[in-house]
CSV table of C-alpha atoms in Angstrom, one decimal:
chain,number,residue,atom,x,y,z
A,89,UNK,CA,0.0,0.0,0.0
A,90,UNK,CA,2.8,2.4,1.0
A,91,UNK,CA,4.7,1.7,-2.2
A,92,UNK,CA,1.5,2.3,-4.3
A,93,UNK,CA,1.0,5.7,-2.6
A,94,UNK,CA,4.6,6.6,-3.0
A,95,UNK,CA,4.3,6.1,-6.7
A,96,UNK,CA,1.2,8.3,-7.0
A,97,UNK,CA,1.8,11.4,-9.1
A,98,UNK,CA,-1.8,12.7,-9.7
A,99,UNK,CA,-4.7,13.2,-7.3
A,100,UNK,CA,-8.0,13.1,-9.2
A,101,UNK,CA,-10.0,12.7,-6.0
A,102,UNK,CA,-8.8,16.1,-4.7
A,103,UNK,CA,-9.9,18.1,-7.8
A,104,UNK,CA,-12.9,20.3,-7.9
A,105,UNK,CA,-12.6,21.1,-4.2
A,106,UNK,CA,-12.7,24.7,-3.1
A,107,UNK,CA,-9.1,24.4,-1.8
A,108,UNK,CA,-8.0,21.6,-4.2
A,109,UNK,CA,-4.8,23.4,-5.0
A,110,UNK,CA,-3.7,23.4,-1.4
A,111,UNK,CA,-4.9,19.8,-0.8
A,112,UNK,CA,-2.9,18.6,-3.9
A,113,UNK,CA,0.1,20.5,-2.7
A,114,UNK,CA,-0.1,18.9,0.7
A,115,UNK,CA,-0.7,15.5,-0.9
A,116,UNK,CA,2.3,15.9,-3.2
A,117,UNK,CA,4.5,16.8,-0.3
A,118,UNK,CA,3.2,13.8,1.8
A,119,UNK,CA,3.9,11.5,-1.2
A,120,UNK,CA,7.4,12.9,-1.6
A,121,UNK,CA,8.1,12.4,2.1
A,122,UNK,CA,6.7,8.9,1.9
A,123,UNK,CA,8.9,8.1,-1.1
A,124,UNK,CA,12.0,9.5,0.6
A,125,UNK,CA,11.2,7.4,3.7
A,126,UNK,CA,10.7,4.2,1.6
A,127,UNK,CA,13.9,4.9,-0.3
A,128,UNK,CA,15.8,5.3,3.0
A,129,UNK,CA,14.3,2.1,4.3
A,130,UNK,CA,15.1,0.3,1.1
A,131,UNK,CA,18.7,1.6,1.1
A,132,UNK,CA,19.0,0.5,4.7
A,133,UNK,CA,17.8,-3.0,3.9
A,134,UNK,CA,20.1,-3.1,0.9
A,135,UNK,CA,23.1,-1.9,2.9
A,136,UNK,CA,22.3,-4.4,5.6
A,137,UNK,CA,22.1,-7.2,3.1
A,138,UNK,CA,25.4,-6.1,1.5
A,139,UNK,CA,27.1,-6.1,4.8
A,140,UNK,CA,25.8,-9.5,5.6
A,141,UNK,CA,26.9,-10.7,2.2
A,142,UNK,CA,30.4,-9.3,2.8
A,143,UNK,CA,30.5,-10.9,6.2
A,144,UNK,CA,29.3,-14.3,4.7
A,145,UNK,CA,31.9,-14.1,1.9
A,146,UNK,CA,34.7,-13.3,4.4
A,147,UNK,CA,33.6,-16.1,6.6
A,148,UNK,CA,33.5,-18.5,3.7
A,149,UNK,CA,37.0,-17.4,2.6
A,150,UNK,CA,38.4,-17.9,6.1
A,151,UNK,CA,36.8,-21.4,6.2
A,152,UNK,CA,38.3,-22.3,2.8
A,153,UNK,CA,41.7,-21.0,3.8
A,154,UNK,CA,41.5,-23.0,7.0
A,155,UNK,CA,40.6,-26.2,5.1
A,156,UNK,CA,43.4,-25.6,2.7
A,157,UNK,CA,45.9,-25.1,5.5
A,158,UNK,CA,44.6,-28.2,7.2
A,159,UNK,CA,44.7,-30.2,3.9
A,160,UNK,CA,48.2,-28.9,3.0
A,161,UNK,CA,49.4,-29.7,6.4
A,162,UNK,CA,48.0,-33.2,6.2
A,163,UNK,CA,49.5,-33.7,2.7
A,164,UNK,CA,52.9,-32.5,3.9
A,165,UNK,CA,52.8,-34.8,6.9
A,166,UNK,CA,51.9,-37.8,4.7
A,167,UNK,CA,54.8,-36.9,2.4
A,168,UNK,CA,57.2,-36.5,5.3
A,169,UNK,CA,56.1,-39.9,6.6
A,170,UNK,CA,56.9,-41.5,3.3
A,171,UNK,CA,60.6,-40.5,3.5
A,172,UNK,CA,61.8,-43.7,5.2
A,173,UNK,CA,60.3,-45.7,2.3
A,174,UNK,CA,62.1,-43.7,-0.4
A,175,UNK,CA,63.8,-46.1,-2.8
A,176,UNK,CA,61.5,-49.0,-2.0
A,177,UNK,CA,58.7,-50.5,-4.2
A,178,UNK,CA,56.0,-49.9,-1.5
A,179,UNK,CA,57.3,-46.4,-1.1
A,180,UNK,CA,56.9,-45.8,-4.8
A,181,UNK,CA,53.4,-46.9,-4.9
A,182,UNK,CA,52.5,-44.9,-1.8
A,183,UNK,CA,54.0,-41.8,-3.3
A,184,UNK,CA,52.0,-42.4,-6.5
A,185,UNK,CA,48.8,-42.5,-4.3
A,186,UNK,CA,49.9,-39.4,-2.5
A,187,UNK,CA,50.6,-37.5,-5.7
A,188,UNK,CA,47.1,-38.1,-7.1
A,189,UNK,CA,45.5,-37.2,-3.8
A,190,UNK,CA,47.6,-34.0,-4.0
A,191,UNK,CA,46.2,-33.3,-7.5
A,192,UNK,CA,42.6,-33.8,-6.3
A,193,UNK,CA,43.3,-31.2,-3.6
A,194,UNK,CA,44.9,-28.9,-6.2
A,195,UNK,CA,41.8,-29.4,-8.4
A,196,UNK,CA,43.9,-30.3,-11.4
A,197,UNK,CA,42.3,-32.4,-14.2
A,198,UNK,CA,44.1,-35.7,-14.2
A,199,UNK,CA,44.1,-39.4,-15.1
A,200,UNK,CA,45.6,-42.0,-12.8
A,201,UNK,CA,48.2,-44.5,-13.9
A,202,UNK,CA,47.4,-46.7,-16.9
A,203,UNK,CA,48.9,-49.0,-19.6
A,204,UNK,CA,48.9,-48.3,-23.3
A,205,UNK,CA,50.7,-50.1,-26.0
A,206,UNK,CA,52.5,-52.2,-23.5
A,207,UNK,CA,53.9,-49.2,-21.7
A,208,UNK,CA,53.2,-48.1,-18.2
A,209,UNK,CA,52.2,-44.5,-17.9
A,210,UNK,CA,52.3,-43.0,-14.4
A,211,UNK,CA,49.2,-40.9,-15.3
A,212,UNK,CA,48.6,-37.5,-16.9
A,213,UNK,CA,47.4,-34.0,-16.1
A,214,UNK,CA,45.9,-31.3,-18.2
A,215,UNK,CA,46.7,-27.7,-17.6
A,216,UNK,CA,45.7,-24.8,-19.9
A,217,UNK,CA,44.6,-27.2,-22.6
A,218,UNK,CA,47.9,-29.1,-22.7
A,219,UNK,CA,48.1,-32.7,-21.6
A,220,UNK,CA,51.2,-33.7,-19.8
A,221,UNK,CA,52.2,-37.4,-19.3
A,222,UNK,CA,53.4,-37.9,-15.8
A,223,UNK,CA,56.5,-39.8,-14.7
A,224,UNK,CA,57.0,-40.2,-10.9
A,225,UNK,CA,60.3,-41.2,-9.4
A,226,UNK,CA,60.5,-41.8,-5.6
A,227,UNK,CA,64.1,-43.2,-5.3
A,228,UNK,CA,67.1,-42.3,-3.3
A,229,UNK,CA,69.1,-41.7,-6.4
A,230,UNK,CA,68.6,-38.8,-8.8
A,231,UNK,CA,67.0,-39.4,-12.1
A,232,UNK,CA,69.6,-39.9,-14.8
A,233,UNK,CA,69.9,-39.6,-18.6
A,234,UNK,CA,68.4,-43.1,-19.3
A,235,UNK,CA,65.3,-42.2,-17.2
A,236,UNK,CA,64.9,-39.1,-19.4
A,237,UNK,CA,65.3,-41.0,-22.6
A,238,UNK,CA,62.7,-43.6,-21.6
A,239,UNK,CA,60.2,-40.9,-20.6
A,240,UNK,CA,60.8,-38.9,-23.7
A,241,UNK,CA,60.0,-42.0,-25.8
A,242,UNK,CA,56.6,-42.3,-24.1
A,243,UNK,CA,55.8,-38.6,-24.7
A,244,UNK,CA,56.9,-38.5,-28.3
A,245,UNK,CA,54.8,-41.6,-29.1
A,246,UNK,CA,51.7,-39.5,-28.3
A,247,UNK,CA,50.0,-36.6,-30.1
A,248,UNK,CA,52.1,-33.6,-31.1
A,249,UNK,CA,50.8,-31.3,-28.4
A,250,UNK,CA,51.5,-33.8,-25.6
A,251,UNK,CA,54.2,-32.8,-23.1
A,252,UNK,CA,55.8,-34.6,-20.2
A,253,UNK,CA,56.0,-33.7,-16.5
A,254,UNK,CA,58.8,-35.6,-14.7
A,255,UNK,CA,58.6,-35.5,-10.9
A,256,UNK,CA,61.8,-36.9,-9.3
A,257,UNK,CA,61.8,-36.2,-5.5
A,258,UNK,CA,65.6,-36.8,-5.4
A,259,UNK,CA,66.3,-34.4,-8.2
A,260,UNK,CA,68.2,-34.9,-11.4
A,261,UNK,CA,71.8,-35.4,-12.6
A,262,UNK,CA,73.4,-32.7,-14.7
A,263,UNK,CA,73.2,-35.2,-17.6
A,264,UNK,CA,69.4,-35.7,-17.1
A,265,UNK,CA,68.8,-32.0,-17.1
A,266,UNK,CA,70.9,-31.6,-20.3
A,267,UNK,CA,69.1,-34.5,-22.0
A,268,UNK,CA,65.7,-33.1,-21.1
A,269,UNK,CA,66.5,-29.6,-22.3
A,270,UNK,CA,67.1,-28.2,-25.7
A,271,UNK,CA,65.2,-26.8,-28.8
A,272,UNK,CA,61.6,-27.8,-28.8
A,273,UNK,CA,61.9,-29.7,-25.5
A,274,UNK,CA,58.6,-31.4,-24.5
A,275,UNK,CA,59.7,-32.1,-20.9
A,276,UNK,CA,59.4,-30.2,-17.7
A,277,UNK,CA,61.3,-31.3,-14.5
A,278,UNK,CA,60.1,-30.9,-10.9
A,279,UNK,CA,61.7,-32.2,-7.8
A,280,UNK,CA,61.1,-32.2,-4.0
A,281,UNK,CA,61.8,-28.5,-3.7
A,282,UNK,CA,58.9,-27.7,-6.1
A,283,UNK,CA,56.5,-29.9,-4.3
A,284,UNK,CA,57.4,-28.4,-0.9
A,285,UNK,CA,57.2,-24.9,-2.4
A,286,UNK,CA,53.5,-25.7,-3.1
A,287,UNK,CA,52.9,-27.3,0.3
A,288,UNK,CA,54.5,-24.5,2.3
A,289,UNK,CA,54.3,-21.2,0.4
A,290,UNK,CA,50.7,-21.2,-0.8
A,291,UNK,CA,51.9,-21.0,-4.5
A,292,UNK,CA,49.5,-23.1,-6.6
A,293,UNK,CA,50.6,-26.2,-8.4
A,294,UNK,CA,49.2,-24.7,-11.6
A,295,UNK,CA,51.4,-21.7,-11.2
A,296,UNK,CA,54.5,-23.7,-10.5
A,297,UNK,CA,54.0,-25.8,-13.7
A,298,UNK,CA,53.3,-22.6,-15.7
A,299,UNK,CA,56.4,-20.9,-14.4
A,300,UNK,CA,58.6,-23.9,-15.3
A,301,UNK,CA,57.0,-24.1,-18.7
A,302,UNK,CA,57.5,-20.4,-19.4
A,303,UNK,CA,61.1,-20.8,-18.5
A,304,UNK,CA,61.5,-23.7,-20.9
A,305,UNK,CA,59.8,-21.8,-23.7
A,306,UNK,CA,62.1,-18.8,-23.1
A,307,UNK,CA,65.4,-20.7,-22.6
A,308,UNK,CA,64.9,-24.3,-23.7
A,309,UNK,CA,65.8,-25.5,-20.2
A,310,UNK,CA,63.5,-28.1,-18.8
A,311,UNK,CA,64.5,-27.5,-15.2
A,312,UNK,CA,64.1,-24.3,-13.2
A,313,UNK,CA,65.3,-24.3,-9.6
A,314,UNK,CA,62.9,-22.9,-7.0
A,315,UNK,CA,65.6,-20.4,-6.1
A,316,UNK,CA,65.3,-18.9,-9.5
A,317,UNK,CA,61.5,-18.5,-9.5
A,318,UNK,CA,61.8,-14.8,-8.8
A,319,UNK,CA,63.9,-14.1,-11.9
């Protein structure tokens, strides 16, 4: 009713009165005051809703951040607990399970390990439209040149736009880095320092892969140490 009255601009019922001009003037003033009051109340309600929305969003962001901290903490503890098994077959399988749980947390599109053409593939991930075959190495020794050669063969047997992401927790020999690098290299190399950067700094896995790929595109080098990420 109040909204209807506030929208009234003419007053036919007040016409043809002896003092109709005064009555219409008073009515117009009353309608204007009512409209101002309703506008104020509407703005107050809107402001209150906006404040509540801001509070709700902030609360949700805090909860998400807390869940992420908890999840990252749990993932890091699980990875730390795997250290004594490094270099063993059970440790390798456990690390593989950990890695794909990590990808689920990071919300990265992926496929778990599979066999194709008689070759074991440790899985794949897709980032920015590019599919990367994954090679996981959870050994006490660094990945060497032969490891790179075998993995490159798997990658190059796939479609032209396929790349490879090698994750060796013990790192790489200088020969391995040299073999993986070069003109039109299709491989990116990550090690334990990259994984712990994600787990401890808040840097997203997507951004780490993008940073290493950008470096490879600019220099032909498949490996970028974490210490050089700022450059």
